[in-house]
């Protein structure tokens, strides 16, 4: 059985940059520990926008430029990047909340074997839940979990609401 870990958008702008929160900063040590102890294939998503961000549908609803490709804010948090550098991982740029490319990459990596998926990262109520639900739609029989201790939402209340929604969709908090 193969095991996949998805590290969602652990980028500087979401940790301690333009959209950072104390809760996001607080999970970084847990994320690093999870990466360091993970035995399997890792995918790391990068929220990716461009100079025209404010002209996009997302930019009109969230008028805070963030994760502009090539900027410091687009880069992974340094501690997360260091943990990932000790592992083999697949970077996945995504241009919206969920990666439509990720399921295909996982299917290819599984090479016909059974697998599990665990997601960690930011933000629980936006990109983590979007990716988890996309993966559940593509792989309804695959065990999928979100480690709540390695996630943070836009607010603590939205983090909890997202975890409740994930549970309703049969996505657990652990794979155990």
mmCIF file of C-alpha atoms in Angstrom:
data_model
loop_
_atom_site.group_PDB
_atom_site.id
_atom_site.type_symbol
_atom_site.label_atom_id
_atom_site.label_comp_id
_atom_site.label_asym_id
_atom_site.label_seq_id
_atom_site.Cartn_x
_atom_site.Cartn_y
_atom_site.Cartn_z
ATOM 1 C CA UNK A 1 0.000 0.000 0.000
ATOM 2 C CA UNK A 2 1.295 3.447 -0.917
ATOM 3 C CA UNK A 3 0.829 6.537 1.214
ATOM 4 C CA UNK A 4 0.514 10.064 -0.126
ATOM 5 C CA UNK A 5 0.839 13.282 1.859
ATOM 6 C CA UNK A 6 -0.454 16.546 0.418
ATOM 7 C CA UNK A 7 1.127 19.649 1.937
ATOM 8 C CA UNK A 8 -1.332 22.380 0.965
ATOM 9 C CA UNK A 9 -0.110 25.942 0.400
ATOM 10 C CA UNK A 10 2.376 26.236 3.264
ATOM 11 C CA UNK A 11 3.611 29.433 1.655
ATOM 12 C CA UNK A 12 4.946 32.516 3.361
ATOM 13 C CA UNK A 13 1.934 34.691 2.448
ATOM 14 C CA UNK A 14 -0.401 32.239 4.229
ATOM 15 C CA UNK A 15 1.854 31.607 7.231
ATOM 16 C CA UNK A 16 3.163 35.027 8.242
ATOM 17 C CA UNK A 17 2.731 37.183 5.148
ATOM 18 C CA UNK A 18 -0.159 39.140 3.656
ATOM 19 C CA UNK A 19 -2.808 36.550 4.707
ATOM 20 C CA UNK A 20 -0.938 34.982 7.643
ATOM 21 C CA UNK A 21 -2.492 34.279 11.028
ATOM 22 C CA UNK A 22 -1.180 33.319 14.469
ATOM 23 C CA UNK A 23 -2.865 29.936 14.018
ATOM 24 C CA UNK A 24 -0.984 29.352 10.747
ATOM 25 C CA UNK A 25 2.330 30.222 12.402
ATOM 26 C CA UNK A 26 1.488 27.870 15.281
ATOM 27 C CA UNK A 27 1.037 24.778 13.061
ATOM 28 C CA UNK A 28 4.410 25.051 11.311
ATOM 29 C CA UNK A 29 6.264 22.845 13.849
ATOM 30 C CA UNK A 30 3.539 20.170 13.503
ATOM 31 C CA UNK A 31 3.752 20.333 9.710
ATOM 32 C CA UNK A 32 7.551 20.005 9.795
ATOM 33 C CA UNK A 33 7.321 17.013 12.159
ATOM 34 C CA UNK A 34 4.683 15.360 9.934
ATOM 35 C CA UNK A 35 6.837 15.807 6.825
ATOM 36 C CA UNK A 36 9.976 14.551 8.557
ATOM 37 C CA UNK A 37 8.226 11.426 9.831
ATOM 38 C CA UNK A 38 6.219 10.639 6.709
ATOM 39 C CA UNK A 39 7.074 7.449 4.848
ATOM 40 C CA UNK A 40 5.558 7.817 1.407
ATOM 41 C CA UNK A 41 5.239 10.191 -1.511
ATOM 42 C CA UNK A 42 4.696 13.887 -0.843
ATOM 43 C CA UNK A 43 2.949 16.452 -3.001
ATOM 44 C CA UNK A 44 3.255 20.136 -2.094
ATOM 45 C CA UNK A 45 0.757 22.560 -3.588
ATOM 46 C CA UNK A 46 1.586 26.167 -4.322
ATOM 47 C CA UNK A 47 -1.228 28.691 -4.540
ATOM 48 C CA UNK A 48 -0.114 30.546 -7.648
ATOM 49 C CA UNK A 49 -1.260 33.941 -8.859
ATOM 50 C CA UNK A 50 0.168 36.506 -11.219
ATOM 51 C CA UNK A 51 0.432 40.292 -11.480
ATOM 52 C CA UNK A 52 -3.177 40.471 -12.747
ATOM 53 C CA UNK A 53 -4.521 38.913 -9.522
ATOM 54 C CA UNK A 54 -6.727 41.913 -8.665
ATOM 55 C CA UNK A 55 -8.483 41.520 -12.045
ATOM 56 C CA UNK A 56 -9.405 37.871 -11.410
ATOM 57 C CA UNK A 57 -12.658 36.611 -9.893
ATOM 58 C CA UNK A 58 -10.780 35.653 -6.712
ATOM 59 C CA UNK A 59 -9.010 39.018 -6.574
ATOM 60 C CA UNK A 60 -12.295 40.887 -6.805
ATOM 61 C CA UNK A 61 -13.687 38.935 -3.832
ATOM 62 C CA UNK A 62 -10.439 38.787 -1.827
ATOM 63 C CA UNK A 63 -8.615 42.014 -2.723
ATOM 64 C CA UNK A 64 -5.344 41.082 -1.013
ATOM 65 C CA UNK A 65 -2.568 40.261 -3.468
ATOM 66 C CA UNK A 66 -0.880 37.058 -2.325
ATOM 67 C CA UNK A 67 1.210 34.178 -3.630
ATOM 68 C CA UNK A 68 2.246 36.100 -6.738
ATOM 69 C CA UNK A 69 4.583 33.702 -8.552
ATOM 70 C CA UNK A 70 8.216 34.584 -8.072
ATOM 71 C CA UNK A 71 7.688 36.733 -4.977
ATOM 72 C CA UNK A 72 8.900 35.932 -1.470
ATOM 73 C CA UNK A 73 5.269 35.365 -0.400
ATOM 74 C CA UNK A 74 4.869 32.630 -3.030
ATOM 75 C CA UNK A 75 7.767 30.641 -1.565
ATOM 76 C CA UNK A 76 7.210 27.908 0.997
ATOM 77 C CA UNK A 77 7.752 28.788 4.645
ATOM 78 C CA UNK A 78 11.501 28.263 5.178
ATOM 79 C CA UNK A 79 11.048 25.586 7.857
ATOM 80 C CA UNK A 80 8.624 23.645 5.662
ATOM 81 C CA UNK A 81 10.905 24.031 2.637
ATOM 82 C CA UNK A 82 13.834 22.701 4.671
ATOM 83 C CA UNK A 83 11.829 19.656 5.802
ATOM 84 C CA UNK A 84 10.705 18.974 2.236
ATOM 85 C CA UNK A 85 14.241 19.359 0.886
ATOM 86 C CA UNK A 86 15.247 16.259 2.852
ATOM 87 C CA UNK A 87 12.513 14.267 1.069
ATOM 88 C CA UNK A 88 11.522 13.620 -2.494
ATOM 89 C CA UNK A 89 8.364 15.589 -3.287
ATOM 90 C CA UNK A 90 6.318 16.773 -6.230
ATOM 91 C CA UNK A 91 5.541 20.501 -6.375
ATOM 92 C CA UNK A 92 2.081 21.265 -7.760
ATOM 93 C CA UNK A 93 1.189 24.794 -8.816
ATOM 94 C CA UNK A 94 -2.520 25.482 -8.613
ATOM 95 C CA UNK A 95 -4.343 28.518 -9.866
ATOM 96 C CA UNK A 96 -7.493 28.157 -7.811
ATOM 97 C CA UNK A 97 -8.474 26.665 -4.464
ATOM 98 C CA UNK A 98 -8.247 23.021 -5.526
ATOM 99 C CA UNK A 99 -5.745 21.422 -7.886
ATOM 100 C CA UNK A 100 -7.388 19.729 -10.841
ATOM 101 C CA UNK A 101 -3.956 18.275 -11.692
ATOM 102 C CA UNK A 102 -3.390 16.548 -8.336
ATOM 103 C CA UNK A 103 -5.687 13.512 -8.831
ATOM 104 C CA UNK A 104 -3.941 12.614 -12.100
ATOM 105 C CA UNK A 105 -0.517 12.928 -10.505
ATOM 106 C CA UNK A 106 -1.610 10.626 -7.685
ATOM 107 C CA UNK A 107 -3.117 8.080 -10.025
ATOM 108 C CA UNK A 108 0.148 7.975 -11.957
ATOM 109 C CA UNK A 109 2.206 7.721 -8.743
ATOM 110 C CA UNK A 110 0.000 4.895 -7.442
ATOM 111 C CA UNK A 111 0.729 2.884 -10.593
ATOM 112 C CA UNK A 112 -2.251 0.621 -9.903
ATOM 113 C CA UNK A 113 -1.433 0.025 -6.218
ATOM 114 C CA UNK A 114 -3.809 0.809 -3.368
ATOM 115 C CA UNK A 115 -3.044 4.034 -1.525
ATOM 116 C CA UNK A 116 -4.076 6.394 1.235
ATOM 117 C CA UNK A 117 -4.098 10.198 1.219
ATOM 118 C CA UNK A 118 -3.473 12.584 4.091
ATOM 119 C CA UNK A 119 -3.736 16.355 3.745
ATOM 120 C CA UNK A 120 -2.179 19.068 5.880
ATOM 121 C CA UNK A 121 -1.744 22.808 5.443
ATOM 122 C CA UNK A 122 -3.580 26.040 4.827
ATOM 123 C CA UNK A 123 -6.313 27.110 4.901
ATOM 124 C CA UNK A 124 -8.550 24.353 6.247
ATOM 125 C CA UNK A 125 -11.737 26.116 5.132
ATOM 126 C CA UNK A 126 -10.579 27.035 1.624
ATOM 127 C CA UNK A 127 -7.769 25.129 -0.073
ATOM 128 C CA UNK A 128 -7.474 22.091 2.209
ATOM 129 C CA UNK A 129 -11.194 21.302 1.999
ATOM 130 C CA UNK A 130 -11.250 22.012 -1.759
ATOM 131 C CA UNK A 131 -8.405 19.595 -2.437
ATOM 132 C CA UNK A 132 -9.787 16.953 -0.056
ATOM 133 C CA UNK A 133 -13.184 17.026 -1.769
ATOM 134 C CA UNK A 134 -11.643 16.913 -5.249
ATOM 135 C CA UNK A 135 -9.612 13.884 -4.217
ATOM 136 C CA UNK A 136 -12.652 12.205 -2.613
ATOM 137 C CA UNK A 137 -14.614 12.727 -5.845
ATOM 138 C CA UNK A 138 -11.822 11.111 -7.872
ATOM 139 C CA UNK A 139 -11.042 8.342 -5.392
ATOM 140 C CA UNK A 140 -14.245 7.535 -3.443
ATOM 141 C CA UNK A 141 -12.892 4.240 -2.071
ATOM 142 C CA UNK A 142 -9.495 5.577 -0.983
ATOM 143 C CA UNK A 143 -8.994 6.372 2.725
ATOM 144 C CA UNK A 144 -8.536 10.152 2.951
ATOM 145 C CA UNK A 145 -7.784 12.134 6.100
ATOM 146 C CA UNK A 146 -6.958 15.677 7.132
ATOM 147 C CA UNK A 147 -4.674 16.073 10.158
ATOM 148 C CA UNK A 148 -6.343 18.905 12.084
ATOM 149 C CA UNK A 149 -3.202 19.538 14.148
ATOM 150 C CA UNK A 150 -1.352 20.397 10.935
ATOM 151 C CA UNK A 151 -4.025 22.727 9.540
ATOM 152 C CA UNK A 152 -5.352 26.189 10.294
ATOM 153 C CA UNK A 153 -8.312 28.045 8.904
ATOM 154 C CA UNK A 154 -8.884 31.686 8.160
ATOM 155 C CA UNK A 155 -10.312 31.753 11.698
ATOM 156 C CA UNK A 156 -10.493 29.053 14.380
ATOM 157 C CA UNK A 157 -14.275 28.854 13.888
ATOM 158 C CA UNK A 158 -13.923 28.319 10.127
ATOM 159 C CA UNK A 159 -11.247 25.669 10.773
ATOM 160 C CA UNK A 160 -13.714 23.745 12.971
ATOM 161 C CA UNK A 161 -16.550 24.218 10.458
ATOM 162 C CA UNK A 162 -14.353 22.825 7.664
ATOM 163 C CA UNK A 163 -13.411 19.796 9.769
ATOM 164 C CA UNK A 164 -17.119 19.139 10.416
ATOM 165 C CA UNK A 165 -17.876 19.398 6.683
ATOM 166 C CA UNK A 166 -15.005 17.035 5.872
ATOM 167 C CA UNK A 167 -16.303 14.528 8.405
ATOM 168 C CA UNK A 168 -19.753 14.701 6.779
ATOM 169 C CA UNK A 169 -18.085 13.818 3.484
ATOM 170 C CA UNK A 170 -16.377 10.786 5.073
ATOM 171 C CA UNK A 171 -12.957 12.381 5.208
ATOM 172 C CA UNK A 172 -11.440 11.584 8.587
ATOM 173 C CA UNK A 173 -9.075 13.400 10.908
ATOM 174 C CA UNK A 174 -6.787 10.369 11.029
ATOM 175 C CA UNK A 175 -6.186 7.331 8.887
ATOM 176 C CA UNK A 176 -6.231 5.036 11.932
#
